[in-house]
Coordinates of C-alpha atoms and ligand atoms in Angstrom, one line a residue:
M1 CA -55.9 -129.4 58.2
N2 CA -58.6 -130.4 60.7
L3 CA -58.7 -127.4 63.0
S4 CA -61.7 -126.0 65.0
Q5 CA -63.2 -122.8 63.8
P6 CA -62.4 -120.9 67.1
S7 CA -58.7 -121.9 66.7
R8 CA -58.7 -120.6 63.2
L9 CA -60.4 -117.3 64.1
R10 CA -58.3 -116.7 67.2
G11 CA -55.2 -117.6 65.1
G12 CA -56.3 -115.1 62.5
L13 CA -56.5 -112.1 64.9
F14 CA -53.4 -113.1 66.8
G15 CA -51.6 -113.9 63.6
L16 CA -52.4 -110.3 62.3
L17 CA -51.3 -108.6 65.6
I18 CA -48.1 -110.6 66.0
G19 CA -47.2 -110.2 62.3
D20 CA -47.6 -106.5 62.7
A21 CA -45.5 -106.3 65.9
L22 CA -42.8 -108.5 64.5
G23 CA -42.6 -106.3 61.4
V24 CA -42.5 -103.0 63.2
P25 CA -38.7 -102.8 63.8
Y26 CA -37.9 -103.6 60.1
E27 CA -40.2 -101.1 58.4
F28 CA -38.8 -98.7 55.8
H29 CA -35.8 -101.0 55.2
S30 CA -35.1 -102.5 51.7
A31 CA -35.2 -106.2 51.2
A32 CA -31.4 -106.3 51.0
S33 CA -31.0 -104.8 54.5
I34 CA -33.4 -107.1 56.3
P35 CA -31.5 -109.7 58.5
E36 CA -31.5 -113.3 57.5
S37 CA -34.6 -115.2 58.4
S38 CA -33.2 -116.9 61.6
A39 CA -32.4 -113.5 63.0
I40 CA -35.9 -111.9 62.4
E41 CA -37.4 -111.7 65.9
M42 CA -39.3 -109.1 68.0
T43 CA -35.9 -107.7 69.0
P44 CA -33.7 -107.3 65.9
P45 CA -30.0 -108.0 65.9
A46 CA -28.0 -105.4 67.9
H47 CA -26.3 -104.0 64.8
F48 CA -29.7 -103.4 63.0
E49 CA -31.0 -99.9 62.8
R50 CA -34.5 -100.5 63.9
A51 CA -37.5 -98.4 62.9
H52 CA -39.7 -96.9 65.7
A53 CA -36.8 -97.2 68.1
G54 CA -38.7 -96.1 71.2
V55 CA -41.5 -98.7 70.8
P56 CA -41.1 -101.7 73.1
P57 CA -40.8 -105.1 71.3
G58 CA -44.1 -106.9 70.8
T59 CA -46.1 -103.8 70.3
W60 CA -48.6 -103.8 67.4
S61 CA -48.9 -100.6 65.3
D62 CA -51.6 -98.9 63.3
D63 CA -52.5 -102.1 61.6
G64 CA -53.4 -103.9 64.8
A65 CA -55.0 -100.9 66.5
Q66 CA -57.3 -100.3 63.5
A67 CA -58.2 -104.0 63.3
L68 CA -59.3 -103.9 66.9
A69 CA -61.2 -100.7 66.3
L70 CA -63.0 -102.4 63.5
L71 CA -63.7 -105.5 65.6
D72 CA -65.1 -103.4 68.4
A73 CA -67.4 -101.6 66.0
L74 CA -68.5 -105.0 64.5
L75 CA -69.2 -106.5 68.0
R76 CA -71.4 -103.5 68.8
N77 CA -73.3 -103.8 65.5
R78 CA -72.7 -106.7 63.2
E79 CA -74.0 -104.6 60.2
L80 CA -71.2 -102.1 61.0
D81 CA -72.2 -98.6 61.9
L82 CA -69.6 -96.4 60.1
D83 CA -70.0 -93.6 62.6
T84 CA -69.1 -96.0 65.4
F85 CA -66.1 -97.2 63.4
A86 CA -65.0 -93.7 62.6
D87 CA -65.3 -92.7 66.2
N88 CA -63.2 -95.7 67.2
L89 CA -60.5 -94.7 64.6
L90 CA -60.4 -91.1 65.9
D91 CA -60.3 -92.4 69.5
W92 CA -57.2 -94.4 68.5
V93 CA -55.4 -91.6 66.8
Q94 CA -56.3 -88.9 69.3
R95 CA -56.2 -90.9 72.6
G96 CA -54.4 -94.2 71.9
A97 CA -57.4 -96.4 72.2
F98 CA -56.9 -100.0 71.0
T99 CA -53.1 -99.8 71.6
P100 CA -51.1 -101.8 74.2
D101 CA -49.9 -98.6 76.0
G102 CA -51.6 -95.6 74.6
R103 CA -48.8 -95.0 72.1
V104 CA -49.9 -94.0 68.6
F105 CA -47.4 -94.4 65.8
D106 CA -47.1 -95.3 62.1
V107 CA -50.2 -93.4 60.9
G108 CA -50.5 -93.6 57.1
L109 CA -50.7 -90.4 55.1
Q110 CA -54.0 -91.3 53.3
T111 CA -55.6 -92.2 56.6
Q112 CA -54.5 -88.9 58.1
R113 CA -56.3 -87.1 55.2
A114 CA -59.4 -89.2 55.9
F115 CA -59.3 -88.1 59.6
E116 CA -59.1 -84.5 58.6
Q117 CA -62.3 -85.0 56.5
L118 CA -64.0 -86.7 59.4
R119 CA -63.1 -83.9 61.8
S120 CA -64.4 -81.3 59.3
G121 CA -67.8 -83.0 59.3
V122 CA -67.7 -85.2 56.1
P123 CA -69.8 -88.4 56.7
A124 CA -67.8 -91.5 57.5
A125 CA -69.0 -93.3 54.3
N126 CA -67.4 -90.6 52.2
A127 CA -64.3 -89.6 54.2
G128 CA -61.8 -91.9 52.5
P129 CA -59.9 -90.3 49.6
D130 CA -61.0 -92.0 46.4
D131 CA -58.6 -90.8 43.7
E132 CA -56.7 -93.6 41.8
R133 CA -53.5 -92.5 43.6
D134 CA -55.3 -93.2 46.9
N135 CA -54.9 -96.9 46.8
G136 CA -52.7 -97.6 49.9
N137 CA -53.0 -100.7 51.9
G138 CA -54.5 -99.0 55.0
S139 CA -58.0 -100.5 54.8
L140 CA -56.7 -103.9 53.7
M141 CA -54.4 -104.3 56.7
R142 CA -57.3 -104.1 59.2
C143 CA -60.2 -105.8 57.5
L144 CA -59.7 -109.4 58.8
P145 CA -62.2 -108.9 61.8
V146 CA -65.0 -109.0 59.2
V147 CA -64.3 -112.7 58.9
L148 CA -64.6 -113.1 62.7
V149 CA -68.3 -112.0 62.7
T150 CA -69.7 -113.3 59.4
T151 CA -70.4 -116.6 57.7
S152 CA -71.7 -115.6 54.3
R153 CA -69.8 -114.3 51.3
D154 CA -72.4 -111.7 50.6
E155 CA -72.0 -110.2 54.1
A156 CA -68.2 -110.5 54.0
I157 CA -68.0 -108.6 50.7
H158 CA -70.4 -106.0 51.8
L159 CA -68.6 -105.4 55.1
A160 CA -65.1 -105.5 53.7
R161 CA -66.0 -102.8 51.2
K162 CA -68.0 -100.7 53.7
Q163 CA -65.2 -100.6 56.3
S164 CA -62.7 -99.4 53.6
R165 CA -64.7 -96.4 52.7
V166 CA -63.9 -94.5 55.9
T167 CA -60.3 -94.1 54.9
H168 CA -59.9 -95.7 51.4
G169 CA -62.8 -94.9 49.1
H170 CA -61.5 -96.1 45.7
A171 CA -63.1 -99.2 44.3
R172 CA -59.6 -100.8 43.9
A173 CA -58.9 -100.7 47.6
Q174 CA -62.5 -101.8 48.4
L175 CA -62.3 -104.8 46.0
T176 CA -59.0 -105.9 47.4
C177 CA -60.5 -105.9 50.9
A178 CA -63.4 -108.0 49.6
L179 CA -61.0 -110.4 47.9
Y180 CA -59.0 -110.8 51.1
C181 CA -62.0 -111.5 53.3
V182 CA -63.6 -114.0 50.9
T183 CA -60.2 -115.8 50.7
A184 CA -60.0 -115.8 54.5
L185 CA -63.6 -117.1 54.8
G186 CA -62.8 -120.0 52.4
I187 CA -59.8 -121.0 54.6
V188 CA -62.0 -120.8 57.7
E189 CA -64.4 -123.2 55.9
G190 CA -61.5 -125.7 55.3
L191 CA -60.2 -124.9 51.8
S192 CA -56.5 -124.8 51.2
A193 CA -55.1 -121.3 50.9
A194 CA -54.4 -121.8 47.2
D195 CA -58.0 -123.0 46.6
A196 CA -59.4 -120.3 48.7
V197 CA -57.7 -117.6 46.6
R198 CA -58.9 -119.1 43.4
A199 CA -62.5 -119.5 44.7
A200 CA -62.5 -115.9 45.9
E201 CA -61.3 -114.7 42.5
D202 CA -64.0 -116.7 40.7
E203 CA -66.6 -115.4 43.2
L204 CA -65.8 -111.8 42.6
L205 CA -65.4 -112.1 38.8
Q206 CA -68.8 -113.6 38.6
R207 CA -70.3 -111.0 40.9
Y208 CA -68.9 -108.0 39.2
A209 CA -69.1 -109.2 35.5
D210 CA -70.5 -106.4 33.4
S211 CA -70.6 -104.0 36.3
P212 CA -68.8 -100.7 36.7
D213 CA -66.3 -102.4 39.1
E214 CA -65.3 -105.1 36.6
A215 CA -62.3 -103.2 35.2
E216 CA -61.0 -102.3 38.7
L217 CA -61.4 -105.9 39.8
K218 CA -59.3 -107.1 36.8
I219 CA -56.5 -104.6 37.8
V220 CA -56.6 -106.2 41.3
L221 CA -56.4 -109.7 39.9
D222 CA -53.7 -108.9 37.4
G223 CA -51.5 -107.9 40.4
R224 CA -50.7 -111.6 40.8
F225 CA -48.4 -111.5 37.8
D226 CA -46.1 -108.9 39.3
A227 CA -43.1 -109.7 41.6
P228 CA -44.1 -109.2 45.3
Q229 CA -42.6 -105.9 46.6
G230 CA -44.0 -105.6 50.1
S231 CA -45.0 -102.1 49.3
G232 CA -47.8 -99.9 50.5
Y233 CA -49.8 -100.2 47.3
V234 CA -52.9 -102.2 48.1
V235 CA -52.7 -104.6 45.1
D236 CA -49.0 -105.4 45.6
S237 CA -49.6 -105.6 49.4
F238 CA -52.3 -108.3 48.9
W239 CA -50.4 -110.4 46.4
S240 CA -47.2 -110.1 48.5
A241 CA -49.1 -111.5 51.4
I242 CA -50.6 -114.3 49.3
H243 CA -47.1 -115.1 48.0
C244 CA -45.9 -115.5 51.6
V245 CA -48.8 -117.7 52.5
L246 CA -48.5 -120.0 49.5
S247 CA -44.7 -120.2 49.5
T248 CA -44.3 -121.3 53.1
R249 CA -45.5 -124.2 55.3
C250 CA -45.9 -122.7 58.8
Y251 CA -46.9 -119.4 60.5
E252 CA -43.4 -118.5 61.5
D253 CA -41.9 -118.9 58.0
C254 CA -44.8 -117.0 56.5
V255 CA -44.4 -113.8 58.5
K256 CA -40.6 -113.9 58.3
R257 CA -41.0 -114.2 54.5
A258 CA -43.2 -111.1 54.6
I259 CA -40.7 -109.1 56.5
S260 CA -37.8 -110.3 54.2
L261 CA -39.6 -108.5 51.3
G262 CA -38.7 -105.2 53.1
N263 CA -40.5 -101.9 52.8
D264 CA -43.9 -102.0 54.5
T265 CA -42.8 -104.9 56.6
D266 CA -45.3 -104.7 59.5
T267 CA -48.3 -104.4 57.2
T268 CA -47.3 -107.2 54.8
A269 CA -46.7 -109.4 57.8
A270 CA -50.0 -108.4 59.4
I271 CA -51.9 -109.2 56.2
A272 CA -50.1 -112.4 55.6
G273 CA -50.0 -113.3 59.3
G274 CA -53.8 -113.0 59.5
L275 CA -54.3 -115.5 56.8
A276 CA -51.5 -117.8 58.1
G277 CA -53.1 -117.7 61.5
I278 CA -56.3 -119.0 60.0
V279 CA -54.5 -121.7 57.9
Y280 CA -52.5 -123.1 60.8
G281 CA -54.6 -122.1 63.9
E282 CA -53.7 -120.3 67.1
D283 CA -51.5 -123.1 68.5
A284 CA -49.2 -122.9 65.5
I285 CA -48.1 -119.4 66.4
P286 CA -44.7 -119.6 68.2
G287 CA -45.2 -119.4 72.0
R288 CA -42.2 -117.0 72.4
W289 CA -44.0 -114.5 70.1
M290 CA -47.4 -114.9 71.8
A291 CA -45.6 -114.3 75.2
A292 CA -43.9 -111.2 73.8
L293 CA -47.2 -109.6 72.6
Q294 CA -47.9 -106.5 74.7
H295 CA -51.3 -106.3 76.3
K296 CA -52.5 -109.6 75.1
A297 CA -55.3 -109.4 77.7
L298 CA -57.1 -106.7 75.7
V299 CA -57.3 -109.1 72.7
D300 CA -58.6 -112.0 74.8
V301 CA -61.3 -109.8 76.2
M302 CA -62.5 -108.8 72.7
L303 CA -62.2 -112.4 71.4
A304 CA -64.4 -113.6 74.2
K305 CA -67.3 -111.4 72.9
I306 CA -67.3 -113.1 69.4
Ligands
MG1 MG1 -48.1 -100.3 60.8

């Protein structure tokens, strides 16, 4: 698809935010209880018991807020100062920065533990829990802005891993973020999504061959053989999103497919929607969803600085 780079990058960020907002009302529901595809909208059908009932339709959640917190930190310093990023995250959770209306909701448990570490004085680079059980998707869901400020794979991998450490310190979460960003970069450069995933896998396999991270990388890559669950586990979350991108042919179908998996619907749709926005460009995002996005002006101001 012959799209301009700005259209792809804007599409990526709006694709993430709109996927997140679209998925918010459906979170915590099993796949079986998600409405049929045609009924998945910012406002669910009347009979549907929506999650986060007090949140206005079109509001992004923690995924979108943390992505904007990361983008802000990257715009201030393209090498990413982790103290700035950590301050932004605390500013979000304590004061509602980077939200449409100051409302903070949907904060992940692992991320909350990282914030406790930060508040007790642990350096940002070491604040993320790093046990094998600490491999939630909370750093994957927000890492797309790395691709908005970088052009090289080296830098994308470095920044993707670095940003993860503040809340998700385990190599598996870090490597999944790197895999996502290198995939996204490949699509920005014009590869098909399928080719971009393959190229990203090859890139990382080569890079981490015979290194301490090789075994963890193989665990990440083997996730492709499991059925997509739309869960909060970082490996399943990544491959669920890739499944949605590769099995659909437009932005709308991709994020609806993500939500139809149930469970962590907003995050799967944010991760998949970020990639689909890059694949199809900003103009391919349905106008009714773009119009429904709360506080779009905040995003436009930040995108103008890239
Ligand atoms: Mg969320």
